[in-house]
Amino acid sequence: MDIPILSLLICLPAIGALFILFTTSNSNKYNSHKYISIFISVVNFFLSIYLWYQFDKSNPTFQFVENRNWIYGFINYKVGIDGISILFIILTTFITPLCILSVNSTIKKRLKDFLIAILIMESLMIGVFCSLDLVIFYLFFEGGLIPMFLIIGIWGGERRVYSAFKFFLYTLLGSVLMLVAIIYIYWITGTTDVEKLYQIGIDAKYQKILWLAFFSSFAVKTPMWPVHTWLPDAHVEAPTAGSVLLAAILLKMAGYGFIRFSIGLFPIGSEYFVTLVYILSLIAIIYTSLVALMQEDMKKLIAYSSVAHMGFVTLGIFTMTQQGIEGSIFQMISHGIISAALFLCVGVIYERMHTRQIKNYGGIVTVMPKYSIVLMIFTLGALGLPGTTGFVGEFLILIGAFKDNFLVAVIASFGVILGAAYMLWLYKRVVFGEIINKDLRNMLDLNKSELIILSSLAIPSLYFGFYPEPLISTVEISVTNLINNYNSSLDIYLANKK
Amino acid sequence: MEYFILFLPLIGAILSGFFHKIIGDKFCNYITSIFVSISAILSIIIFYNVILNNYENNILIAKWINSGNLQVNWSIKIDALSSVMLVVVNLISSLVHFYSIGYMSHDPHKPRFMAYLSLFTFAMLTLVTSDNFLQLFFGWEGVGLCSYFLIGFWFKKKSANSAAIKAFLVNRVGDFGFALGIFLIFYLFGTVNYAEVFQSVPLYINIDLDFLGLNLNAINLICILLFIGAMGKSAQFFLHTWLPDAMEGPTPVSALIHAATMVTAGVFLVVRCSPIYEYSEFALSVITTIGMTTALFAASIALVQNDIKKIIAYSTCSQLGYMFFAAGVGAYNVAMFHLFTHAFFKALLFLGAGSVIHAFNNEQNINKMGGVRNKLPFTYMLMLIGTLALTGFPMLSGFYSKDAIIEFAYLKGSSLGYYAASIGIFTALMTSIYSWRLFFKTFHGDFNNQEIKINNIHESPMVMIVPLIILAIGSVFAGYFFKDLFIGFEKSYQFWSSSIFFLEPLSNEHPPNWFLFLTPTLVVFSIPISFYLFVKRKDLLVYFVDGNRPFYNFLKNKWYFDEIYDYIFVKSLKKIGIYFWKKIDVLIIDRLGPDGISNIIKILSNKAVKFQSGYIYQYAFIMLVGFSALLTYLIVK
């Protein structure tokens, strides 16, 4: 492979953004910037599919590795992927074009800048999922904050500034500790190359504190209880496309970070803090499900349900079982698709009615039958009905958790009941019943582009629900490898201790 | 052939659900009905093949979930047990499809309805033909989902929507147990395939698990957890509350889903898992207890209800209780036999009730009916057959299966068995009374409806009556013809072969003669008594009710289950949700977290501003203080 395909994937959207910046203007009659950005993101999607096709599933090491000196002897620009990263890259390149497509009349001002922000964001996200150097990772990881901050702050709702700052404050605070930890790692090992760090390992006595530093950053981004309160606010204020990116991809960076760094680099630290993660995850699952049950704003409800779903993800990752981790990865992909779709669904009726309050709706099945069907599919996905991706993820996580700890699995399973409760109740209040609000009668059903966007999300969520094999087999070797490394370094540690 | 059985209903559902605009409403009706009928005919062929040749097959369709040592496939498993279920499901389903063409003829959303019915059939088929616990769970949730859709089919009715959600959520509580059962099975056996699990059960009977300091036997625990799932789906005591509410759905749905097929999935599960249950004496006695409690309790409520469908719903609940206690005393084949016969006569009763409701223009209160036996001659006769079969009138199908259950409970020989048998007999008496109450109040006595004139009451169309006739034939003869095959001593073992497992063969003795005659006698004598009470001397009953008001209210309000659950679960969970959100999230986390920090920074920066006053003497003073402090420190050190 001579073409630096990963760099191409990372750079293409950014190049596109630059192109739009210099060639078009905000007041463009023909929306050429929109078509250019759709074109670029679709090309990027096919490029990532090609990457998947080229990818060797049976090889546990990193593939397509590119390594260049950046600052001599200190930082290398090093990227490469394994089975885990590739799925997230495809998720990113898959969601982004849909996101751009969905931008219709909602973004009234400065559409060009908005598209640039989204494209830059795509570059950075792909960068996160393939960087193999801690410093590079940190740059991409934090860089992702800036476009999101702008998207919320400029194109958001009424309380956008408060939400944007809350979002920034939370995420930055966690990240600063991670930066310190990265510097510390360089100081004690002399490298920030992830592959090398995997080989040499990090001295056990530093692992706990380093783990905590990374954890503080990832926990905020996941988000885990009790640092989750930025998420509902950010979602409520963000424009639809922003919510979609936030829920579908941004949150997944943390889950990916847990797998790649917390477990990969600090096995002893991870083992030590398993209980902490379990407890926080369980609280997230039960607590936020109950909170979601009582929400009056649709976006907030889905935001809280995201916290609960991510609670399952963190739970699954730290079970350190094949099923648990594969389930978590699967759950993240599934949540990426389903929550994106749910936010888009809310966007659809918000555009028509300009309200997100549940009580203003009811009975829209009579005016929007197509919409009701689509929303039902995603509702079922969100509550984890077998046959959707949601089930496969949750089931694998719970079965993994059960292997590790009965009680944890039992409590987490309660979350599944609550999940059904808040989703079905939401659906009932919005879609069923008599139309009471007269304005609803004039609502139009899904138009073509909305239908295309939503069905392209519905199809994978059903297809992989019935046939998850392609996804699971992609991550299988990498996860096995991860767990083996984890166990062997734990064994060595325990042997030395004796 | 198996592929056709499984996928024809799905194809019908997809065609009718998504393409009804292209192919037309009428065509949707026919295509779904015909596809399911073909499935039914093929199932009967397979059933005969099983009877004659002990045909068995296990087809692998595709891989499903494949993670580490967890290997799950999509598959079709055909054996005696699944072939019986195939016949029941497809036969009743096809009749209900045809019936619905007539019943739903005025509904604007017919294609959607037919699509749901077919989809339900497909889900039920995946449930019964599964060869592993996970596909079973898929079908299990799938039928629950279709039931949710169909209960809430009239989406404008608020009560229908609430009932639909209630059904789904109560089932989810059951599924919670079921899912944990599957996890535990995987944990213990490392697989979820029936064959492998069942084979290795004997190796694991003495394993104890530690849970919250309790030492639990693993097999017992698995059985109980699976049974919790079965309780949810089959509306057993504690988790029964959704079934009566589910009657909000259109009547054909009640017949298909809430009488003949879906609710029996729980019984099917227990019978399917007989190789595990046989090793758990404890779980079996729990099943017997819950089963007989449900039988008694639901029958007691059915005595005083006035909604024609609710009475039949409670009756279903009660009959399911019979099936469970049959399984609980180890007579799995008898449970299956009752499931089989019950499907016919209960579907008949529901569809007959539907015909009555149709005639009375959607009136469901039996106090507003009566005196229409000449107006609805077919329905009258068919309901009569259904009622006779349900009460266990000699020679009809209910007689063979229900009495067999009571006999086997008696033959069990344990005190629990005797107890169950006596409850069974008493419940049979109650069954008979509430059934005849329904029957007499609906068809005999005076015409009590104010809104419709008696001359406007007319019989249902033939497309509704013919399916009823077929069911009536089943209700009369299914017991007699299939008795030997299902529960006969030699023949049944040969028929069920490996699909049902008996640790010890069932007792071959006969109970004493007086015992055999007890139930039929009670049943027969209850007919004139009921007629006297509910038609001739209604005042006697009013007198009795007035004398026992609290007891009557207790039954009338369904033992207050709904009120208690609402108070304990629904209201308190909502309160907790509000508390978490408003108090903890907003008041504590946000106030101390981001808002707090930004406030502190604001305050600090306000203070810091004061240092930059711009007056030289202040700066000089601070420098002086700092300098002297430094000096002092250096000197002291």
mmCIF file of N, CA and C in Angstrom, chain B residues 98-149:
data_model
loop_
_atom_site.group_PDB
_atom_site.id
_atom_site.type_symbol
_atom_site.label_atom_id
_atom_site.label_comp_id
_atom_site.label_asym_id
_atom_site.label_seq_id
_atom_site.Cartn_x
_atom_site.Cartn_y
_atom_site.Cartn_z
ATOM 1 N N PHE B 98 -59.085 -14.949 8.013
ATOM 2 C CA PHE B 98 -60.314 -14.899 7.216
ATOM 3 C C PHE B 98 -61.423 -14.177 7.961
ATOM 4 N N TYR B 99 -61.534 -14.514 9.246
ATOM 5 C CA TYR B 99 -62.560 -13.885 10.073
ATOM 6 C C TYR B 99 -62.401 -12.369 10.045
ATOM 7 N N SER B 100 -61.132 -11.907 10.101
ATOM 8 C CA SER B 100 -60.881 -10.468 10.165
ATOM 9 C C SER B 100 -61.337 -9.758 8.898
ATOM 10 N N ILE B 101 -61.297 -10.460 7.779
ATOM 11 C CA ILE B 101 -61.755 -9.823 6.546
ATOM 12 C C ILE B 101 -63.176 -9.301 6.749
ATOM 13 N N GLY B 102 -63.992 -10.128 7.418
ATOM 14 C CA GLY B 102 -65.355 -9.680 7.700
ATOM 15 C C GLY B 102 -65.408 -8.694 8.850
ATOM 16 N N TYR B 103 -64.714 -9.035 9.930
ATOM 17 C CA TYR B 103 -64.846 -8.247 11.162
ATOM 18 C C TYR B 103 -64.326 -6.839 10.979
ATOM 19 N N MET B 104 -63.233 -6.691 10.223
ATOM 20 C CA MET B 104 -62.612 -5.375 10.105
ATOM 21 C C MET B 104 -63.041 -4.665 8.823
ATOM 22 N N SER B 105 -64.114 -5.148 8.207
ATOM 23 C CA SER B 105 -64.426 -4.639 6.874
ATOM 24 C C SER B 105 -64.674 -3.133 6.845
ATOM 25 N N HIS B 106 -65.076 -2.545 7.966
ATOM 26 C CA HIS B 106 -65.346 -1.104 7.959
ATOM 27 C C HIS B 106 -64.145 -0.285 8.390
ATOM 28 N N ASP B 107 -63.051 -0.947 8.696
ATOM 29 C CA ASP B 107 -61.919 -0.208 9.246
ATOM 30 C C ASP B 107 -61.054 0.351 8.125
ATOM 31 N N PRO B 108 -60.666 1.621 8.237
ATOM 32 C CA PRO B 108 -59.838 2.196 7.160
ATOM 33 C C PRO B 108 -58.414 1.654 7.120
ATOM 34 N N HIS B 109 -57.971 1.042 8.194
ATOM 35 C CA HIS B 109 -56.574 0.603 8.232
ATOM 36 C C HIS B 109 -56.438 -0.908 8.114
ATOM 37 N N LYS B 110 -57.276 -1.498 7.306
ATOM 38 C CA LYS B 110 -57.261 -2.964 7.195
ATOM 39 C C LYS B 110 -55.894 -3.549 6.826
ATOM 40 N N PRO B 111 -55.239 -3.006 5.784
ATOM 41 C CA PRO B 111 -53.964 -3.631 5.382
ATOM 42 C C PRO B 111 -52.970 -3.647 6.528
ATOM 43 N N ARG B 112 -52.956 -2.563 7.309
ATOM 44 C CA ARG B 112 -52.047 -2.518 8.451
ATOM 45 C C ARG B 112 -52.393 -3.635 9.425
ATOM 46 N N PHE B 113 -53.691 -3.819 9.646
ATOM 47 C CA PHE B 113 -54.127 -4.856 10.578
ATOM 48 C C PHE B 113 -53.689 -6.236 10.106
ATOM 49 N N MET B 114 -53.927 -6.498 8.829
ATOM 50 C CA MET B 114 -53.552 -7.814 8.294
ATOM 51 C C MET B 114 -52.037 -7.991 8.367
ATOM 52 N N ALA B 115 -51.306 -6.904 8.109
ATOM 53 C CA ALA B 115 -49.854 -7.000 8.165
ATOM 54 C C ALA B 115 -49.406 -7.375 9.568
ATOM 55 N N TYR B 116 -50.010 -6.741 10.567
ATOM 56 C CA TYR B 116 -49.641 -7.065 11.952
ATOM 57 C C TYR B 116 -49.949 -8.522 12.275
ATOM 58 N N LEU B 117 -51.134 -8.964 11.844
ATOM 59 C CA LEU B 117 -51.508 -10.353 12.137
ATOM 60 C C LEU B 117 -50.484 -11.318 11.539
ATOM 61 N N SER B 118 -50.106 -11.060 10.282
ATOM 62 C CA SER B 118 -49.152 -11.958 9.633
ATOM 63 C C SER B 118 -47.783 -11.863 10.283
ATOM 64 N N LEU B 119 -47.421 -10.632 10.635
ATOM 65 C CA LEU B 119 -46.129 -10.452 11.287
ATOM 66 C C LEU B 119 -46.106 -11.198 12.616
ATOM 67 N N PHE B 120 -47.217 -11.106 13.323
ATOM 68 C CA PHE B 120 -47.314 -11.834 14.579
ATOM 69 C C PHE B 120 -47.125 -13.326 14.345
ATOM 70 N N THR B 121 -47.788 -13.826 13.305
ATOM 71 C CA THR B 121 -47.677 -15.253 13.019
ATOM 72 C C THR B 121 -46.224 -15.632 12.772
ATOM 73 N N PHE B 122 -45.549 -14.780 12.014
ATOM 74 C CA PHE B 122 -44.136 -15.056 11.736
ATOM 75 C C PHE B 122 -43.329 -15.095 13.034
ATOM 76 N N ALA B 123 -43.540 -14.106 13.886
ATOM 77 C CA ALA B 123 -42.778 -14.052 15.136
ATOM 78 C C ALA B 123 -43.050 -15.290 15.988
ATOM 79 N N MET B 124 -44.320 -15.680 16.021
ATOM 80 C CA MET B 124 -44.684 -16.843 16.818
ATOM 81 C C MET B 124 -44.018 -18.101 16.246
ATOM 82 N N LEU B 125 -43.930 -18.162 14.931
ATOM 83 C CA LEU B 125 -43.301 -19.328 14.317
ATOM 84 C C LEU B 125 -41.808 -19.367 14.624
ATOM 85 N N THR B 126 -41.149 -18.202 14.607
ATOM 86 C CA THR B 126 -39.726 -18.227 14.958
ATOM 87 C C THR B 126 -39.564 -18.658 16.411
ATOM 88 N N LEU B 127 -40.540 -18.300 17.226
ATOM 89 C CA LEU B 127 -40.465 -18.697 18.633
ATOM 90 C C LEU B 127 -40.526 -20.219 18.769
ATOM 91 N N VAL B 128 -41.516 -20.815 18.111
ATOM 92 C CA VAL B 128 -41.702 -22.257 18.341
ATOM 93 C C VAL B 128 -40.691 -23.114 17.593
ATOM 94 N N THR B 129 -40.126 -22.595 16.505
ATOM 95 C CA THR B 129 -39.207 -23.442 15.745
ATOM 96 C C THR B 129 -37.748 -23.199 16.115
ATOM 97 N N SER B 130 -37.513 -22.405 17.158
ATOM 98 C CA SER B 130 -36.143 -22.096 17.509
ATOM 99 C C SER B 130 -35.408 -23.340 18.012
ATOM 100 N N ASP B 131 -34.105 -23.357 17.782
ATOM 101 C CA ASP B 131 -33.335 -24.436 18.403
ATOM 102 C C ASP B 131 -32.402 -23.888 19.473
ATOM 103 N N ASN B 132 -32.592 -22.648 19.839
ATOM 104 C CA ASN B 132 -31.766 -22.085 20.913
ATOM 105 C C ASN B 132 -32.567 -21.046 21.678
ATOM 106 N N PHE B 133 -32.059 -20.658 22.836
ATOM 107 C CA PHE B 133 -32.813 -19.769 23.697
ATOM 108 C C PHE B 133 -32.901 -18.352 23.149
ATOM 109 N N LEU B 134 -31.908 -17.968 22.361
ATOM 110 C CA LEU B 134 -31.895 -16.584 21.927
ATOM 111 C C LEU B 134 -32.904 -16.324 20.815
ATOM 112 N N GLN B 135 -33.007 -17.263 19.884
ATOM 113 C CA GLN B 135 -34.030 -17.083 18.857
ATOM 114 C C GLN B 135 -35.409 -17.164 19.504
ATOM 115 N N LEU B 136 -35.523 -18.023 20.489
ATOM 116 C CA LEU B 136 -36.769 -18.090 21.251
ATOM 117 C C LEU B 136 -37.081 -16.713 21.819
ATOM 118 N N PHE B 137 -36.058 -16.072 22.355
ATOM 119 C CA PHE B 137 -36.231 -14.752 22.940
ATOM 120 C C PHE B 137 -36.611 -13.736 21.863
ATOM 121 N N PHE B 138 -36.024 -13.897 20.695
ATOM 122 C CA PHE B 138 -36.381 -13.014 19.578
ATOM 123 C C PHE B 138 -37.868 -13.129 19.264
ATOM 124 N N GLY B 139 -38.322 -14.367 19.104
ATOM 125 C CA GLY B 139 -39.736 -14.570 18.823
ATOM 126 C C GLY B 139 -40.603 -14.067 19.957
ATOM 127 N N TRP B 140 -40.117 -14.312 21.145
ATOM 128 C CA TRP B 140 -40.803 -13.922 22.378
ATOM 129 C C TRP B 140 -41.061 -12.420 22.392
ATOM 130 N N GLU B 141 -40.021 -11.643 22.112
ATOM 131 C CA GLU B 141 -40.169 -10.193 22.076
ATOM 132 C C GLU B 141 -40.956 -9.772 20.849
ATOM 133 N N GLY B 142 -40.758 -10.519 19.762
ATOM 134 C CA GLY B 142 -41.461 -10.194 18.525
ATOM 135 C C GLY B 142 -42.965 -10.319 18.702
ATOM 136 N N VAL B 143 -43.416 -11.407 19.314
ATOM 137 C CA VAL B 143 -44.861 -11.536 19.512
ATOM 138 C C VAL B 143 -45.353 -10.471 20.480
ATOM 139 N N GLY B 144 -44.511 -10.144 21.464
ATOM 140 C CA GLY B 144 -44.884 -9.082 22.393
ATOM 141 C C GLY B 144 -45.080 -7.768 21.659
ATOM 142 N N LEU B 145 -44.184 -7.515 20.727
ATOM 143 C CA LEU B 145 -44.266 -6.272 19.964
ATOM 144 C C LEU B 145 -45.549 -6.234 19.128
ATOM 145 N N CYS B 146 -45.828 -7.348 18.438
ATOM 146 C CA CYS B 146 -47.029 -7.366 17.600
ATOM 147 C C CYS B 146 -48.265 -7.234 18.474
ATOM 148 N N SER B 147 -48.207 -7.869 19.632
ATOM 149 C CA SER B 147 -49.315 -7.735 20.561
ATOM 150 C C SER B 147 -49.482 -6.278 20.957
ATOM 151 N N TYR B 148 -48.358 -5.593 21.178
ATOM 152 C CA TYR B 148 -48.393 -4.161 21.500
ATOM 153 C C TYR B 148 -49.056 -3.370 20.376
ATOM 154 N N PHE B 149 -48.647 -3.676 19.138
ATOM 155 C CA PHE B 149 -49.240 -2.970 17.997
ATOM 156 C C PHE B 149 -50.738 -3.224 17.909
#
